[in-house]
PDB file of C-alpha atoms in Angstrom:
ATOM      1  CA  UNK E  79       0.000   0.000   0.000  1.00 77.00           C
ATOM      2  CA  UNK E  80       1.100   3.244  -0.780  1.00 81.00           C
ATOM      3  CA  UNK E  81       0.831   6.718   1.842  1.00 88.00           C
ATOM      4  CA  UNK E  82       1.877  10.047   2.071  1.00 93.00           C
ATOM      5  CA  UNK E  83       3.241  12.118   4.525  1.00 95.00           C
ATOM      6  CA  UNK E  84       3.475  15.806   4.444  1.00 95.00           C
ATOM      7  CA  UNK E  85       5.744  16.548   7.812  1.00 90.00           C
ATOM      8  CA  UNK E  86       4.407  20.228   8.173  1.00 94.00           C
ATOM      9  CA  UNK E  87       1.143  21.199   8.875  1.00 94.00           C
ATOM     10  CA  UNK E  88       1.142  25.128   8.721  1.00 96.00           C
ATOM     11  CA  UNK E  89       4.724  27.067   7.037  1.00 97.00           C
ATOM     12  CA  UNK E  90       4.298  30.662   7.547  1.00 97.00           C
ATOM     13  CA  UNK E  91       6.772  33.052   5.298  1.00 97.00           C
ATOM     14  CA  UNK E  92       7.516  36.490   4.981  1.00 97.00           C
ATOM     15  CA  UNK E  93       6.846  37.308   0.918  1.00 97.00           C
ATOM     16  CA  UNK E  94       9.332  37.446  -1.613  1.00 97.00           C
ATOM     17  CA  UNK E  95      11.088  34.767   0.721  1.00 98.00           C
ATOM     18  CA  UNK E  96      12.026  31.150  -0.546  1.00 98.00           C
ATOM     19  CA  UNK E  97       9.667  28.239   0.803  1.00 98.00           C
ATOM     20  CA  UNK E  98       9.829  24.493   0.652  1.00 97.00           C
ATOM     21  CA  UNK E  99       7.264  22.436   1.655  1.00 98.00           C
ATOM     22  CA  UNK E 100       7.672  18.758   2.531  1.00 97.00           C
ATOM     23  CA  UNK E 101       6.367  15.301   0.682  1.00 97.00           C
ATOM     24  CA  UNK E 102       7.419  11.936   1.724  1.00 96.00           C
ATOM     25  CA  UNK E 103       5.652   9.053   0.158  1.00 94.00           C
ATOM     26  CA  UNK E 104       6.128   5.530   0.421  1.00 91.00           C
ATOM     27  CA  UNK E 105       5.292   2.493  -2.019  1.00 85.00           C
ATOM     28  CA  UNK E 106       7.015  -1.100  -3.027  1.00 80.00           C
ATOM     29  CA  UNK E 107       5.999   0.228  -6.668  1.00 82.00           C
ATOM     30  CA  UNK E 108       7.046   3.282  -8.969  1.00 81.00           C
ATOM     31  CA  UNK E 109       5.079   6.092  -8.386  1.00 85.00           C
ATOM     32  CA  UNK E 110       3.527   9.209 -10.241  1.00 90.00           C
ATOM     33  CA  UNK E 111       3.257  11.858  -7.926  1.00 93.00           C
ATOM     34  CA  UNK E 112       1.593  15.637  -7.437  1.00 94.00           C
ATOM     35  CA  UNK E 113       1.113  18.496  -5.977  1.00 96.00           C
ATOM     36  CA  UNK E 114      -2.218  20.188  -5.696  1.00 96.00           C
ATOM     37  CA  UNK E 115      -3.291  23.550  -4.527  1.00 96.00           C
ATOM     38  CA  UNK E 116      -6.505  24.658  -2.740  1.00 94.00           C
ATOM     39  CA  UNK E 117      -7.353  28.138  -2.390  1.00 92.00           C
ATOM     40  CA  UNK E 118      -9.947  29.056  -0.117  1.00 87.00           C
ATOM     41  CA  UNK E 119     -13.410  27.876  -0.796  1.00 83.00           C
ATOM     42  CA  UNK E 120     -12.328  26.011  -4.225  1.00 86.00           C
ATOM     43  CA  UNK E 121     -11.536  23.008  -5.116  1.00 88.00           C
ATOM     44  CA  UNK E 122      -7.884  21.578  -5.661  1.00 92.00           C
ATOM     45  CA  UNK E 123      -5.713  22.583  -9.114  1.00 92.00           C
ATOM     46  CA  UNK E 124      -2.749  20.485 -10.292  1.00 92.00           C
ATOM     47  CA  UNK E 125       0.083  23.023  -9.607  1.00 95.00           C
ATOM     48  CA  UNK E 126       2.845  19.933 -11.211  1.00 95.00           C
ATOM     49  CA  UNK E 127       3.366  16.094 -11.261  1.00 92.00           C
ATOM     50  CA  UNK E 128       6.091  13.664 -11.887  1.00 92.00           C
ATOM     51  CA  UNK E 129       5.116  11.115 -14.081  1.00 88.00           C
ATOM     52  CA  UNK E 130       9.326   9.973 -15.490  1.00 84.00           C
ATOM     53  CA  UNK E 131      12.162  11.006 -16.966  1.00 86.00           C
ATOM     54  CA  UNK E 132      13.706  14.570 -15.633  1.00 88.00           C
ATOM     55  CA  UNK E 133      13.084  14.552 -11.638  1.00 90.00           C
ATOM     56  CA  UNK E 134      12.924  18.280 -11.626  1.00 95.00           C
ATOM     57  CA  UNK E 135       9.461  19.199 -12.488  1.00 95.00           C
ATOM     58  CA  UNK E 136       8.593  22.921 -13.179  1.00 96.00           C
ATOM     59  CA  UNK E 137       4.586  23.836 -12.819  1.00 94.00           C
ATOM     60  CA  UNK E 138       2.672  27.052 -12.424  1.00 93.00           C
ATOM     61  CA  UNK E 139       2.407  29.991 -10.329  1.00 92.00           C
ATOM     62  CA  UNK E 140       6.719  29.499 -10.242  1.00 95.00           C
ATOM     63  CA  UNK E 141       6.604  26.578  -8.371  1.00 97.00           C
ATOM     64  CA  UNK E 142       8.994  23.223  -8.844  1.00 97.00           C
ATOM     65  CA  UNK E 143       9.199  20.325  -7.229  1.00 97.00           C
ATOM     66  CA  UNK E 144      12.005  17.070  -7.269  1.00 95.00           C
ATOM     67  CA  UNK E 145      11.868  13.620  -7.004  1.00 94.00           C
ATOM     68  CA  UNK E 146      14.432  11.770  -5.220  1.00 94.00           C
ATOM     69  CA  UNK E 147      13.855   8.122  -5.245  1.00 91.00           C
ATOM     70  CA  UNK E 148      16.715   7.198  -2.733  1.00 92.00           C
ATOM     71  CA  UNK E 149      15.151   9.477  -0.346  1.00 92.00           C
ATOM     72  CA  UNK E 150      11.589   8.909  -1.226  1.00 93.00           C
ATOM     73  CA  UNK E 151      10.844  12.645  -1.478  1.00 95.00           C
ATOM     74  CA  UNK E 152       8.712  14.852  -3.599  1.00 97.00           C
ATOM     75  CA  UNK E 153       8.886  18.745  -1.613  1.00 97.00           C
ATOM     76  CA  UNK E 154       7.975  21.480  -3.415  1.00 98.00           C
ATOM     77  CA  UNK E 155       9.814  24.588  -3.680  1.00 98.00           C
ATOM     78  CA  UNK E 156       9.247  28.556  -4.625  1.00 98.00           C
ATOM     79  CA  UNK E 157      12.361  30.216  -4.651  1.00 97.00           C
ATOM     80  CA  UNK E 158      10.059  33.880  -3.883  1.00 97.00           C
ATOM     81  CA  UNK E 159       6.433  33.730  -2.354  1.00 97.00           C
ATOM     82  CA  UNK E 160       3.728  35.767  -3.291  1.00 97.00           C
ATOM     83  CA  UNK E 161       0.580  36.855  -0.774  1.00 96.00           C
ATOM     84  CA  UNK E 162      -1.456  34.861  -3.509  1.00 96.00           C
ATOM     85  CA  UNK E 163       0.204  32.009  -2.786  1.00 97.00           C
ATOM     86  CA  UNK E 164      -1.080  31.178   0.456  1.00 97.00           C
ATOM     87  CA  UNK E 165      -3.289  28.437   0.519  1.00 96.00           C
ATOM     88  CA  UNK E 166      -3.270  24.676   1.543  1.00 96.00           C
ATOM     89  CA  UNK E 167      -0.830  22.479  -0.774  1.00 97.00           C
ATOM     90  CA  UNK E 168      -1.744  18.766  -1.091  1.00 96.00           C
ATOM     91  CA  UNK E 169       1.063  16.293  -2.185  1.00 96.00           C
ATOM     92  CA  UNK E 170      -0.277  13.233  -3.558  1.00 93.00           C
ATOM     93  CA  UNK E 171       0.369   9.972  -5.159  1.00 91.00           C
ATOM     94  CA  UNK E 172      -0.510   7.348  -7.538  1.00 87.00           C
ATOM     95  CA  UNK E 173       0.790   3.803  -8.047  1.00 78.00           C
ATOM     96  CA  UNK E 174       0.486   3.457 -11.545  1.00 64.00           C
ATOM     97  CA  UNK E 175      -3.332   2.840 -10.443  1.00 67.00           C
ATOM     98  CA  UNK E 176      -6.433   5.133 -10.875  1.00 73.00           C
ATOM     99  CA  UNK E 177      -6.646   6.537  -7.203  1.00 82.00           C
ATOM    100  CA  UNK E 178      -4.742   9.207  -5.158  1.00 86.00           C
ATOM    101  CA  UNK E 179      -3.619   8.608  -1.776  1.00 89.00           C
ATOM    102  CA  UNK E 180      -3.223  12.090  -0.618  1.00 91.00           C
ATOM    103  CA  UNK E 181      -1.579  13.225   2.147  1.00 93.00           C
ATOM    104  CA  UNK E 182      -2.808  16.058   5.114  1.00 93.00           C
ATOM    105  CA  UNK E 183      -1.959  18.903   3.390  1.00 94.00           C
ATOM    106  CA  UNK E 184       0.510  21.901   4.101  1.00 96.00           C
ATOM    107  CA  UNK E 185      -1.018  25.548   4.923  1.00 96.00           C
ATOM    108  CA  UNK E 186       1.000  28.047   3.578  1.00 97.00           C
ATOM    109  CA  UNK E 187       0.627  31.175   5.200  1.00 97.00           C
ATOM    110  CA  UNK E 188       2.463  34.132   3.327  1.00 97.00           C
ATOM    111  CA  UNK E 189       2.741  37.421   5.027  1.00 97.00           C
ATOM    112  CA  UNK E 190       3.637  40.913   4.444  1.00 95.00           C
TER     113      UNK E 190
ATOM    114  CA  UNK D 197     -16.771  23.763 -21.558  1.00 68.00           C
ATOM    115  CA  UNK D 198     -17.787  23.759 -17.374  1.00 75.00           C
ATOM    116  CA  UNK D 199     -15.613  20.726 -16.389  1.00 91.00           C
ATOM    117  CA  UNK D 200     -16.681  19.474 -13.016  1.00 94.00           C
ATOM    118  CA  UNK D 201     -19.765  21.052 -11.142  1.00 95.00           C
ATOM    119  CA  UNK D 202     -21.495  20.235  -8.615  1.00 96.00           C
ATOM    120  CA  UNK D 203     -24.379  21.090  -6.665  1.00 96.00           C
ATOM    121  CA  UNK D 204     -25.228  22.509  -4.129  1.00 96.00           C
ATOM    122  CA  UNK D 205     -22.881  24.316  -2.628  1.00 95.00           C
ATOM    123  CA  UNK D 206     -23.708  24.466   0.545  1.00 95.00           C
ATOM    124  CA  UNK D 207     -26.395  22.245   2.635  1.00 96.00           C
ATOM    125  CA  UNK D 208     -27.752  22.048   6.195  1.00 96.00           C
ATOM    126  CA  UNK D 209     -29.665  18.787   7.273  1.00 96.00           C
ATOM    127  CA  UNK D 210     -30.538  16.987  10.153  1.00 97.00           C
ATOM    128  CA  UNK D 211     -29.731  13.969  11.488  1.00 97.00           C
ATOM    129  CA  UNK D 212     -31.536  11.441   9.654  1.00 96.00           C
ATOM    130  CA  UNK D 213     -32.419  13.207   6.748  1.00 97.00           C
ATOM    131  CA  UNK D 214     -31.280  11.998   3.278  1.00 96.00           C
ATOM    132  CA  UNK D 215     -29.681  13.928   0.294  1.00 96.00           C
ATOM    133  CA  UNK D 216     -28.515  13.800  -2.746  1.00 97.00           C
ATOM    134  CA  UNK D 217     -25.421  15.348  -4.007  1.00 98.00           C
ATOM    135  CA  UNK D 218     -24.628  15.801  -7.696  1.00 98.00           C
ATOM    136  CA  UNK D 219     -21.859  15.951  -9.966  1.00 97.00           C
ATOM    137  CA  UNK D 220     -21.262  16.457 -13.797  1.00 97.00           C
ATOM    138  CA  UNK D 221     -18.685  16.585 -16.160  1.00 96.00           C
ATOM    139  CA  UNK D 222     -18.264  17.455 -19.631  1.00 94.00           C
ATOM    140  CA  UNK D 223     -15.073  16.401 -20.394  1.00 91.00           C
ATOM    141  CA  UNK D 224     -16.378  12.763 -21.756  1.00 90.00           C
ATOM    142  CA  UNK D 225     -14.218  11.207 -18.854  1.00 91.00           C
ATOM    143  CA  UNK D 226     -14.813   8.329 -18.029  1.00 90.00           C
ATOM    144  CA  UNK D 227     -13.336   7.451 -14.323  1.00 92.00           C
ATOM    145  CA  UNK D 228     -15.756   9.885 -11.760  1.00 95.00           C
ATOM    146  CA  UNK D 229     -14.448   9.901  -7.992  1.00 95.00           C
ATOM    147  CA  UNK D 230     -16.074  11.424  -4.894  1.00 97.00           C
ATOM    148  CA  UNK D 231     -13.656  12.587  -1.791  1.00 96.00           C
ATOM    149  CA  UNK D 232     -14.560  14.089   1.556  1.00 96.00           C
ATOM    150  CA  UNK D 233     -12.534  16.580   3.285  1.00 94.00           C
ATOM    151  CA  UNK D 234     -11.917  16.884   6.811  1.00 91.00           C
ATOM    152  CA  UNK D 235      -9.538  19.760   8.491  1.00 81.00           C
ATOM    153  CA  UNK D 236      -6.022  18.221   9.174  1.00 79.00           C
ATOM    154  CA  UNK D 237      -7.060  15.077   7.499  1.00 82.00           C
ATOM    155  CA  UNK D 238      -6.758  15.631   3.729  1.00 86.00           C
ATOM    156  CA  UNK D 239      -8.745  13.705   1.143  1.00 92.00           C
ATOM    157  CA  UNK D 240     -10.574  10.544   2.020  1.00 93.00           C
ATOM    158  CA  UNK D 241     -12.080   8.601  -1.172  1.00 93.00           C
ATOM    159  CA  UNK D 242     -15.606   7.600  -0.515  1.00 96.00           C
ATOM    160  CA  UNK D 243     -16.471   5.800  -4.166  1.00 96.00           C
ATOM    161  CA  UNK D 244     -15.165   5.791  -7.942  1.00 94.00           C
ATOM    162  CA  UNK D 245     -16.449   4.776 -10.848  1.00 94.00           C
ATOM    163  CA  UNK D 246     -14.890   3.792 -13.952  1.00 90.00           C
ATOM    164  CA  UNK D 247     -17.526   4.083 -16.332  1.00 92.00           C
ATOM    165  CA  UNK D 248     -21.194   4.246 -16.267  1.00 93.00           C
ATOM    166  CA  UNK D 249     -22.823   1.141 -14.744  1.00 94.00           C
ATOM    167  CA  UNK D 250     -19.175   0.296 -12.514  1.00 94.00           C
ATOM    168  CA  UNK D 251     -19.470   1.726  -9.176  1.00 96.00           C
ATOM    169  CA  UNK D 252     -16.184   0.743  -6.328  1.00 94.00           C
ATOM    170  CA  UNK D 253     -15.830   1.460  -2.922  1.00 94.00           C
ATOM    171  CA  UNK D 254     -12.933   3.729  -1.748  1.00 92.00           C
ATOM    172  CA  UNK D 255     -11.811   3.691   2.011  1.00 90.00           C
ATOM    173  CA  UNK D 256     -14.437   5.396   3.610  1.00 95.00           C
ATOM    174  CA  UNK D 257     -17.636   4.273   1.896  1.00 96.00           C
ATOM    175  CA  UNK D 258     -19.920   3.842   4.697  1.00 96.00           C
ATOM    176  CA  UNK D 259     -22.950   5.790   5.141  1.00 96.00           C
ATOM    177  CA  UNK D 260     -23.040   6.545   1.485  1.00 97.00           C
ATOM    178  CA  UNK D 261     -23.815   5.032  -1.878  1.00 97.00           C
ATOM    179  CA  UNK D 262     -23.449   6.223  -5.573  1.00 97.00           C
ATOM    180  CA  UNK D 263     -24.889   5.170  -8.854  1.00 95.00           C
ATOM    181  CA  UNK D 264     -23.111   6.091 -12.387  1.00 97.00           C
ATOM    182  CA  UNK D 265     -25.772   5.682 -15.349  1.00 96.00           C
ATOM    183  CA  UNK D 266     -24.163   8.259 -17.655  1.00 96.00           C
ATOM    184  CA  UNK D 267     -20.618   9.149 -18.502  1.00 95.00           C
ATOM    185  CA  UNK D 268     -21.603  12.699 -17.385  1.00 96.00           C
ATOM    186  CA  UNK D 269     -23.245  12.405 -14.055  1.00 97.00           C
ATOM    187  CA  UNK D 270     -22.280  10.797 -10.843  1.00 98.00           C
ATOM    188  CA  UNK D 271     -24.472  11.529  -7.978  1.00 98.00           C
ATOM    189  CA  UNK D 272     -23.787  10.598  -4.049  1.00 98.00           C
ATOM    190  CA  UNK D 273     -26.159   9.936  -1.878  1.00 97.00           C
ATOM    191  CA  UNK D 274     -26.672  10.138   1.963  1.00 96.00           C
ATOM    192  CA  UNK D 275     -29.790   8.042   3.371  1.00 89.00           C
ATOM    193  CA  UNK D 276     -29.236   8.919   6.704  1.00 94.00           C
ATOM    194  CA  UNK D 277     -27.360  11.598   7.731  1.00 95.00           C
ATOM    195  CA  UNK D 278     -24.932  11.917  10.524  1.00 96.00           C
ATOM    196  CA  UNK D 279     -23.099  14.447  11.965  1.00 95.00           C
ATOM    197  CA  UNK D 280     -19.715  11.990  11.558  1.00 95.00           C
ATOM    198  CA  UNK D 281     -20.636  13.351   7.716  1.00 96.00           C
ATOM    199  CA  UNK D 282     -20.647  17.147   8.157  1.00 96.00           C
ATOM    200  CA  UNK D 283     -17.774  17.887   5.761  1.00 96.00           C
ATOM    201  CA  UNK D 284     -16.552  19.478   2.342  1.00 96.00           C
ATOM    202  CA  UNK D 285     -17.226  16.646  -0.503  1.00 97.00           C
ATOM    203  CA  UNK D 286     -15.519  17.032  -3.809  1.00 96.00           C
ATOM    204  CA  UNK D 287     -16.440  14.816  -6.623  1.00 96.00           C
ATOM    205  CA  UNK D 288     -12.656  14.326  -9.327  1.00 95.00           C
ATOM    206  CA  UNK D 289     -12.394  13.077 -12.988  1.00 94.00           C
ATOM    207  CA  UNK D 290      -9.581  12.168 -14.822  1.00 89.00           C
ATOM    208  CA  UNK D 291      -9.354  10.344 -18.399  1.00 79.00           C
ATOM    209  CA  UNK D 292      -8.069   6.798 -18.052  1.00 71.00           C
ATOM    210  CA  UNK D 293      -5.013   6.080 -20.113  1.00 70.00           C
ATOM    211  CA  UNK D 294      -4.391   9.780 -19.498  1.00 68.00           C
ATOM    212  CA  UNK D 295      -1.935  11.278 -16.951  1.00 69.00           C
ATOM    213  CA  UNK D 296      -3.689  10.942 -13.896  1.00 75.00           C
ATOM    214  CA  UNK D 297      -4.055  14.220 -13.343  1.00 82.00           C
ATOM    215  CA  UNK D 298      -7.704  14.244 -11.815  1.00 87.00           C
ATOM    216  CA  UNK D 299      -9.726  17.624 -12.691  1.00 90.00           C
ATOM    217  CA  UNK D 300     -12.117  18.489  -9.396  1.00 93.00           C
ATOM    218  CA  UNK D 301     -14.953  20.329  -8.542  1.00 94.00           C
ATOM    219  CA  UNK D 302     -15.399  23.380  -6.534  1.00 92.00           C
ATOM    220  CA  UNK D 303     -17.260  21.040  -3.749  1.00 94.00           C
ATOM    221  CA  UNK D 304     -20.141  21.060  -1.314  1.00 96.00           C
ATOM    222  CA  UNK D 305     -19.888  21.929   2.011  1.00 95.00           C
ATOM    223  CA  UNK D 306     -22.531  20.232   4.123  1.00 96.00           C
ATOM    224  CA  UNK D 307     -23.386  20.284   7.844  1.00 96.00           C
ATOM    225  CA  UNK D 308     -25.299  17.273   9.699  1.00 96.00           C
ATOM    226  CA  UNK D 309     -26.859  19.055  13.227  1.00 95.00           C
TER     227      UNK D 309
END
């Protein structure tokens, strides 16, 4: 079985600093894996996934995120928040099966 | 094109009422999936479906049941409601063969008093 573990429940940041929030999965099978965003009182958005090849994957809003298999990580990085980007960030994963385990998500609290 | 809705968007019931919750999509996908959202918890799958007339529990299925007769719609249903059920419910799509990248709704946040 596969889970997901996002170690930080709330990150606040000054703006215009870097962030990284933090994804640890585990699975006895390769993995796809994502991030999702949730703004308040929507629904989630794909900000990026890793499906294979290059294990730096670029998304939107200037976000990135890298897969390191030896580690079992997928964190996401920003290297300069905006106020819009506070919201609740979702990592997820997929074992080359149709359903995401998802983990607690990560509230990312971006202040002036 | 509207990709997922769903409606309503908000609901208030009482315990032992019954509702149904609806979702549609029309992006001709074909695998439908309906979470529930707690704080601190993250996403909990409830059921999926991947096609019309296949219906699969996820992990938290009880207290709820779905039907699928179209591609398009995929409606929830709680008989009787509990307040262990007040939550936010989002219902997901993706294509199958696709990326997995599933497309969601803007959910339906419902209370059980």
């Amino acid at each position: 079985a596969q889970s997901v573990t996002q170690l930080d429940s709330q990150v606040p940041v000054f703006e215009e600093a870097p962030v990284e929030l933090r994804c640890n999965y585990s699975s006895s099978v390769s993995v796809y894996l994502f991030w999702y965003v949730q703004y308040p009182n929507q629904g989630l958005q794909l900000l990026l996934k890793y499906l294979s090849g290059s294990t730096l994957v670029k998304g939107i809003n200037g976000f990135e995120a890298e897969f390191n298999k030896s580690q079992t990580s997928f964190h996401l990085r920003k290297p300069s928040v905006h106020i819009s980007d506070t919201a609740e960030y979702f990592c997820a994963v997929a074992a080359r099966t149709d359903k995401l385990i998802f983990g607690t998500g990560t509230r990312l609290q971006v202040f002036p | 094109n509207a990709g997922v809705t769903q409606t309503p968007k908000f609901r208030i019931l009482k315990i032992g009422q019954s509702m149904t919750l609806q979702c549609t999509q029309d992006m001709n996908h074909n695998y439908m999936y309906w979470y529930r959202q707690d704080p601190g918890m993250g996403l909990k799958l409830i059921y999926y479906s991947v096609g019309a007339g296949i219906t699969d529990k996820g992990e938290v299925p009880n207290g709820y049941n779905v039907s699928r007769s179209t591609t398009e719609d995929f409606p929830l249903r709680l008989e009787l409601a509990a307040p262990s059920q007040t939550s936010v419910y989002f219902c997901a799509t993706i294509l199958a063969g696709g990326s997995y990248e599933q497309y969601f709704g803007p959910g339906t946040r419902l209370t059980v008093t």
